[in-house]
Amino acid sequence: MLSFDSAVRPGTPLLHLSIASAPQWPPITWRNIHKEVRWFSLAVLVLTPLVALYGSTTTVMRRETLTFCLFYYFFNMTGITAGYHRLWSHRSYTASLPLQYLLACAGSGAVQGSIRFWARLHRAHHRYTDTSMDPYSAHLGFWHSHFGWMLLKPRVRPGRVEAGDLQNNGVITWQHRWYFWLAAFWGLIAPVAFCGLGWGDWWGGWYYAGFARLVAVHHSTFAVNSVAHWLGSTPYSDKHTPRDHLITAFLTLGEGYHNFHHQFPSDYRNAVRWYQYDPTKWFISLCACFRLASNLQRFRESEIQKCRLMMEIKKLKRTQDDIEEKWGWGTDPQHLEIWSWDQFKEASMKRPLMVISGFVHDVSSFVYEHPGGEAYLRAYTAKDATSAFHGGSYDHSDAAVNVSALPESNRSRADRETLL
């Protein structure tokens, strides 16, 4: 039975309204858990690492098989990153028909569901990031976003997204219809047969090219939803959890630059700096050179730089607040007592005072520490030392200006009219 939250305030934003009224299923208990487990996903995610682990104790890894495993890992991962993700989920470029079929087959070998299933959920993840309608929300915990969401049916239905193009694409429809057979062939039969027919390593192909490679592809991809929402930097936005994480980017051919991606999802690139590792971007660019890909989407550089600048300003503001809380920036001028020139002269007879930029400074605690010597300070006591401080005698550093503003300077404000 479904339940709905009808307590929605007038004027609530449409997205919040959708989340508040999203259908929810009853909580999972020991009585109903057997109905809520996704048993096929559980079997795949549990059995594949167990078979790979058993194979590692019984079968020696041959060099040829290892080389093929690495190649096939890149092949499958490219199917996910360049195909499932950047092409069909975000439409960040246009692919020719041969390239679409190649990417559909490569992605099938990753055994992560059909394009239609994968892309629809990923669009929901972007539209409802970090909410209850995000199918793999990071706010539900690291392991939930890594693979827990695949093991148990969700308590809240993933949010609605526009998916008409996923229904009308011929390649997607073909792959969705034959997905089970395509996944079996490209995920297991093809790699085993290649190793067996190529150099006679049938068991190595079964355990390593088949199962171990599949485990690596699975958990590297899952890391984008978990690790890249937990560790890393936020150079473009800190509104949500996505982060740029180098190790995840290395494992997923560039997908780990997740903070950039969530800010500019339609860009065919995940990394925009020359030194950043994004083989998927390079692959798409190479395909464009051979006219297999076109209409590559790039977000305006001006907007990318604006987002970076906004985050830099935010970080600087946090640093400023931390420094102010720990050490202070000096007393607010509005809270200082205002002295007349006569008051200043009279007070200077009892302690060494001077005026700098309209502020009266007591230098008694600093007179013996002055780098230029005591005599220079004594020479300007009971005087306006502004010109001397700012270049007349010595052009003091910013550090000296900051020191003069510290509470230890016992500052007061001099009446401007009496100084003119």
XYZ file of C-alpha atoms in Angstrom:
420
model
C 0.000 0.000 0.000
C 1.311 3.448 -0.909
C 1.375 6.431 1.424
C 1.536 10.098 0.508
C 2.632 13.150 2.473
C -0.118 15.702 1.920
C 1.232 18.260 4.375
C 2.734 20.565 1.772
C 2.858 24.285 2.434
C 1.524 26.716 -0.194
C 4.277 28.177 -2.333
C 6.524 25.136 -1.983
C 8.927 24.834 -4.985
C 7.821 22.294 -7.587
C 10.797 19.980 -6.945
C 10.119 19.971 -3.199
C 6.436 19.375 -3.912
C 7.323 16.337 -6.038
C 9.544 14.964 -3.282
C 6.968 15.582 -0.560
C 4.219 13.816 -2.534
C 6.355 10.933 -3.792
C 4.806 7.503 -3.180
C 6.405 5.645 -0.297
C 6.334 1.961 0.519
C 6.123 0.576 4.073
C 9.442 0.095 5.893
C 11.340 -3.156 5.515
C 10.896 -5.581 8.409
C 11.921 -9.165 9.084
C 8.432 -10.233 7.984
C 8.567 -8.668 4.520
C 12.288 -8.579 3.761
C 12.100 -11.666 1.539
C 9.747 -9.731 -0.747
C 11.885 -6.594 -0.781
C 15.240 -8.139 -1.704
C 16.251 -7.987 -5.351
C 17.420 -11.561 -5.464
C 18.929 -11.549 -8.958
C 21.058 -8.476 -8.211
C 22.063 -9.984 -4.879
C 23.129 -13.216 -6.583
C 25.208 -11.394 -9.208
C 26.925 -9.087 -6.719
C 27.681 -11.886 -4.246
C 28.550 -14.784 -6.559
C 30.829 -12.936 -8.992
C 33.457 -11.957 -6.380
C 33.237 -15.409 -4.763
C 33.892 -17.156 -8.088
C 36.753 -14.735 -8.847
C 38.251 -15.324 -5.401
C 38.040 -19.100 -5.808
C 39.672 -18.872 -9.234
C 42.558 -16.824 -7.856
C 43.411 -19.723 -5.507
C 43.155 -22.472 -8.122
C 44.233 -20.947 -11.447
C 47.465 -19.167 -12.336
C 47.058 -15.835 -14.103
C 48.787 -15.922 -17.484
C 50.358 -12.797 -18.945
C 48.223 -12.974 -22.084
C 45.070 -13.263 -19.984
C 46.067 -10.323 -17.805
C 46.675 -8.182 -20.893
C 43.293 -9.152 -22.313
C 41.587 -8.437 -18.962
C 42.947 -4.893 -19.006
C 41.862 -4.380 -22.610
C 38.396 -5.788 -21.962
C 38.042 -3.695 -18.799
C 38.657 -0.571 -20.903
C 36.244 -1.867 -23.551
C 33.403 -2.407 -21.069
C 34.114 0.769 -19.136
C 34.054 2.812 -22.347
C 30.659 1.307 -23.126
C 29.417 2.638 -19.789
C 31.160 6.020 -19.754
C 30.999 7.057 -23.410
C 27.784 5.159 -24.143
C 25.419 4.634 -21.231
C 26.486 7.822 -19.472
C 27.619 10.647 -21.740
C 25.758 9.625 -24.907
C 22.415 8.208 -23.754
C 21.978 9.632 -20.246
C 23.115 13.188 -21.023
C 23.048 13.423 -24.834
C 26.371 15.276 -24.686
C 27.200 14.289 -28.270
C 25.681 12.533 -31.271
C 26.970 9.088 -32.239
C 26.781 7.372 -35.605
C 24.857 4.108 -35.846
C 27.978 1.868 -35.911
C 29.355 3.626 -32.823
C 26.029 3.254 -31.026
C 25.955 -0.504 -31.631
C 29.583 -0.833 -30.522
C 28.931 1.073 -27.290
C 25.715 -0.858 -26.646
C 27.583 -4.173 -26.909
C 30.494 -2.909 -24.797
C 28.103 -1.654 -22.121
C 26.185 -4.936 -22.141
C 29.410 -6.696 -21.194
C 29.567 -4.601 -18.010
C 26.324 -6.284 -16.862
C 24.781 -3.193 -15.262
C 21.356 -3.396 -16.833
C 20.076 -2.158 -20.161
C 20.692 1.343 -21.480
C 17.051 2.253 -20.888
C 17.181 1.114 -17.254
C 20.590 2.675 -16.535
C 20.029 6.049 -18.219
C 16.567 6.566 -16.758
C 17.828 6.070 -13.200
C 20.859 8.238 -13.860
C 18.691 11.108 -15.041
C 16.673 10.771 -11.833
C 19.929 10.874 -9.876
C 20.804 14.221 -11.480
C 17.373 15.773 -11.204
C 16.831 14.734 -7.570
C 20.436 14.658 -6.313
C 20.733 13.929 -2.579
C 16.974 13.694 -2.043
C 14.763 10.717 -1.241
C 13.881 10.462 -4.954
C 17.536 10.060 -5.918
C 17.829 6.291 -6.580
C 21.329 6.163 -5.086
C 21.318 9.149 -2.755
C 24.557 9.695 -0.849
C 22.542 10.906 2.147
C 21.370 7.338 2.740
C 24.922 6.203 3.433
C 28.071 5.155 1.630
C 27.124 1.514 1.129
C 23.612 2.362 -0.002
C 24.952 4.600 -2.769
C 27.653 2.056 -3.654
C 25.441 -1.003 -4.203
C 22.823 -1.172 -1.442
C 20.252 0.508 -3.666
C 20.494 -2.477 -6.036
C 19.965 -5.082 -3.314
C 16.726 -3.783 -1.774
C 13.679 -2.241 -3.392
C 13.517 1.514 -2.677
C 11.160 2.902 -0.050
C 10.518 5.927 -2.282
C 9.973 5.558 -6.011
C 12.762 7.233 -8.045
C 11.666 10.598 -9.380
C 10.126 11.088 -12.792
C 12.298 12.207 -15.688
C 11.883 12.823 -19.402
C 12.799 9.566 -21.120
C 10.983 9.688 -24.453
C 14.239 9.515 -26.390
C 15.140 6.294 -24.571
C 11.891 4.741 -25.779
C 12.256 5.843 -29.398
C 15.907 5.033 -30.091
C 16.252 1.912 -32.252
C 19.593 0.802 -30.790
C 18.321 1.208 -27.221
C 15.159 -0.738 -28.031
C 17.179 -3.524 -29.674
C 19.569 -3.766 -26.731
C 16.753 -3.654 -24.163
C 14.879 -6.448 -25.944
C 17.909 -8.745 -26.178
C 19.731 -7.518 -23.095
C 19.933 -10.846 -21.232
C 21.570 -12.593 -24.204
C 23.833 -9.652 -24.995
C 24.980 -9.472 -21.360
C 25.645 -13.213 -21.269
C 27.608 -13.131 -24.522
C 29.648 -9.948 -24.042
C 29.933 -10.324 -20.287
C 31.057 -13.961 -20.097
C 31.003 -16.030 -23.289
C 33.115 -13.671 -25.442
C 35.975 -13.098 -22.946
C 36.176 -16.801 -22.036
C 36.175 -17.850 -25.700
C 38.810 -15.262 -26.597
C 41.230 -16.502 -23.937
C 40.442 -20.154 -24.651
C 40.694 -20.023 -28.429
C 43.511 -17.489 -28.408
C 46.046 -19.200 -26.112
C 44.247 -22.137 -24.543
C 43.531 -20.497 -21.179
C 39.903 -21.514 -20.744
C 39.903 -21.493 -16.941
C 41.850 -18.223 -16.824
C 39.318 -16.730 -19.209
C 36.489 -18.006 -17.002
C 37.839 -16.792 -13.666
C 39.850 -13.699 -14.611
C 38.565 -12.306 -17.926
C 35.037 -13.321 -16.991
C 34.373 -12.904 -13.284
C 37.320 -10.913 -11.870
C 37.117 -8.369 -14.684
C 33.364 -8.044 -14.127
C 33.847 -7.420 -10.394
C 36.407 -4.706 -11.177
C 34.094 -3.015 -13.693
C 31.169 -3.186 -11.272
C 32.812 -1.672 -8.230
C 34.780 0.922 -10.169
C 31.528 2.183 -11.672
C 29.740 2.010 -8.319
C 32.530 4.132 -6.799
C 31.306 7.124 -8.806
C 28.038 7.016 -6.840
C 29.717 6.419 -3.477
C 33.365 7.493 -3.249
C 32.949 10.492 -5.576
C 30.100 11.726 -3.347
C 32.171 11.292 -0.188
C 35.837 12.094 -0.868
C 37.502 14.759 -2.973
C 37.305 18.445 -3.792
C 34.466 20.789 -4.748
C 36.033 23.303 -7.159
C 32.770 24.190 -8.936
C 29.965 23.865 -6.382
C 29.355 22.674 -2.836
C 25.569 22.753 -3.069
C 25.386 18.949 -3.266
C 27.627 15.990 -2.412
C 29.404 15.279 -5.770
C 33.181 15.738 -5.630
C 36.179 15.509 -7.919
C 38.145 12.397 -6.912
C 41.316 11.489 -8.791
C 41.466 7.757 -7.976
C 37.843 7.254 -9.025
C 38.594 9.159 -12.235
C 41.538 6.854 -12.919
C 39.421 3.714 -12.426
C 36.471 4.958 -14.479
C 38.227 6.617 -17.418
C 37.490 10.141 -16.233
C 34.132 9.799 -14.494
C 35.590 10.699 -11.095
C 35.586 14.430 -11.852
C 32.090 14.321 -10.498
C 31.814 17.830 -9.102
C 32.380 19.280 -12.564
C 29.998 16.764 -14.115
C 27.081 17.556 -11.809
C 27.559 21.267 -12.407
C 27.826 20.894 -16.211
C 26.150 17.532 -17.011
C 25.617 18.190 -20.721
C 29.344 18.717 -21.369
C 30.922 15.734 -23.130
C 34.001 16.280 -20.967
C 34.316 15.457 -17.291
C 37.786 16.972 -17.041
C 38.634 20.316 -18.622
C 42.245 20.858 -17.586
C 45.037 19.549 -19.801
C 46.612 17.466 -17.026
C 43.395 15.767 -15.890
C 42.813 12.115 -16.794
C 39.700 11.690 -18.937
C 40.199 8.955 -21.579
C 36.459 8.957 -22.301
C 36.740 12.560 -23.492
C 39.720 11.622 -25.650
C 37.822 8.652 -27.089
C 34.825 10.812 -28.026
C 37.119 13.431 -29.574
C 38.894 10.719 -31.570
C 35.558 9.387 -32.802
C 34.675 12.918 -33.896
C 37.885 13.065 -35.943
C 36.699 9.982 -37.862
C 33.150 11.378 -38.136
C 31.743 8.678 -35.896
C 30.660 11.339 -33.387
C 29.438 14.899 -33.839
C 27.749 17.784 -32.046
C 30.061 17.530 -29.044
C 28.593 19.691 -26.277
C 30.888 22.058 -24.368
C 29.706 24.415 -21.668
C 30.763 28.052 -22.007
C 34.226 28.603 -20.556
C 33.070 31.863 -18.984
C 30.480 30.038 -16.865
C 32.955 27.351 -15.845
C 35.407 30.002 -14.670
C 32.651 31.895 -12.846
C 31.785 28.778 -10.861
C 35.438 28.230 -9.990
C 35.758 31.849 -8.891
C 32.616 31.642 -6.750
C 34.007 28.610 -4.942
C 37.402 30.264 -4.465
C 35.679 33.284 -2.924
C 33.701 30.977 -0.630
C 36.859 29.213 0.496
C 38.634 32.519 1.093
C 35.654 33.754 3.112
C 35.770 30.633 5.285
C 39.508 31.137 5.780
C 38.922 34.774 6.679
C 36.252 33.807 9.213
C 38.545 31.182 10.756
C 41.386 33.689 11.119
C 39.056 36.291 12.577
C 37.661 33.795 15.073
C 41.102 32.575 16.126
C 43.209 35.753 16.046
C 40.939 38.625 15.119
C 41.361 41.448 12.600
C 41.383 44.258 15.132
C 38.626 46.234 16.784
C 35.797 47.525 14.618
C 36.471 51.277 14.060
C 32.837 52.010 14.920
C 33.494 50.770 18.451
C 36.539 52.971 19.090
C 36.481 56.125 21.214
C 36.931 59.380 19.286
C 39.615 61.742 20.593
C 40.249 65.373 19.818
C 43.770 66.485 18.973
C 44.115 68.065 22.414
C 43.108 64.811 24.085
C 45.666 62.991 21.958
C 48.454 65.433 22.875
C 47.607 65.272 26.555
C 47.548 61.448 26.584
C 50.863 61.361 24.700
C 52.574 62.966 27.694
C 51.911 59.794 29.727
C 52.617 57.094 27.102
C 54.064 56.899 23.568
C 51.162 57.530 21.171
C 51.087 58.363 17.475
C 48.459 58.820 14.776
C 48.507 56.587 11.667
C 45.751 56.950 9.054
C 43.383 58.616 11.494
C 43.875 56.114 14.327
C 45.708 56.690 17.588
C 48.163 53.883 18.386
C 49.789 53.139 21.730
C 53.242 51.775 20.806
C 54.573 51.311 24.331
C 54.539 47.495 24.010
C 56.272 47.627 20.627
C 58.766 50.450 20.971
C 61.664 48.160 21.915
C 60.781 45.567 19.216
C 60.534 47.947 16.278
C 62.768 46.580 13.450
C 63.857 50.125 12.543
C 64.924 50.931 16.063
C 63.436 52.691 19.065
C 64.574 56.137 17.949
C 62.302 56.189 14.901
C 59.213 55.493 16.990
C 60.211 58.010 19.674
C 60.641 60.644 16.965
C 56.960 60.367 15.944
C 55.287 60.107 19.339
C 52.613 62.745 19.881
C 52.590 63.323 16.092
C 50.703 62.284 12.965
C 53.005 59.585 11.532
C 50.771 58.646 8.578
C 53.083 59.964 5.840
C 56.176 58.487 7.459
C 54.475 55.097 7.924
C 53.311 54.902 4.298
C 56.573 55.798 2.574
C 57.819 59.086 3.911
C 60.308 57.327 6.168
C 59.625 53.712 5.211
C 56.870 52.084 3.141
C 55.677 49.518 5.672
C 54.512 46.045 4.640
C 50.964 44.707 4.769
C 52.030 42.646 7.780
C 52.975 45.856 9.600
C 49.579 47.344 8.748
C 47.855 44.238 10.149
C 49.960 44.338 13.322
C 49.045 47.983 13.859
C 45.368 46.993 13.794
C 45.679 44.341 16.524
C 43.943 44.926 19.877
C 47.373 45.175 21.574
C 47.830 48.517 19.791
C 45.122 50.006 22.054
C 43.745 52.061 19.184
C 41.425 55.046 19.356
C 40.058 57.166 16.547
C 41.373 60.671 16.128
C 38.845 63.396 15.293
C 39.415 63.932 11.545
C 38.660 67.656 11.709
C 41.350 68.264 14.339
C 43.955 66.568 12.106
C 43.294 68.752 9.064
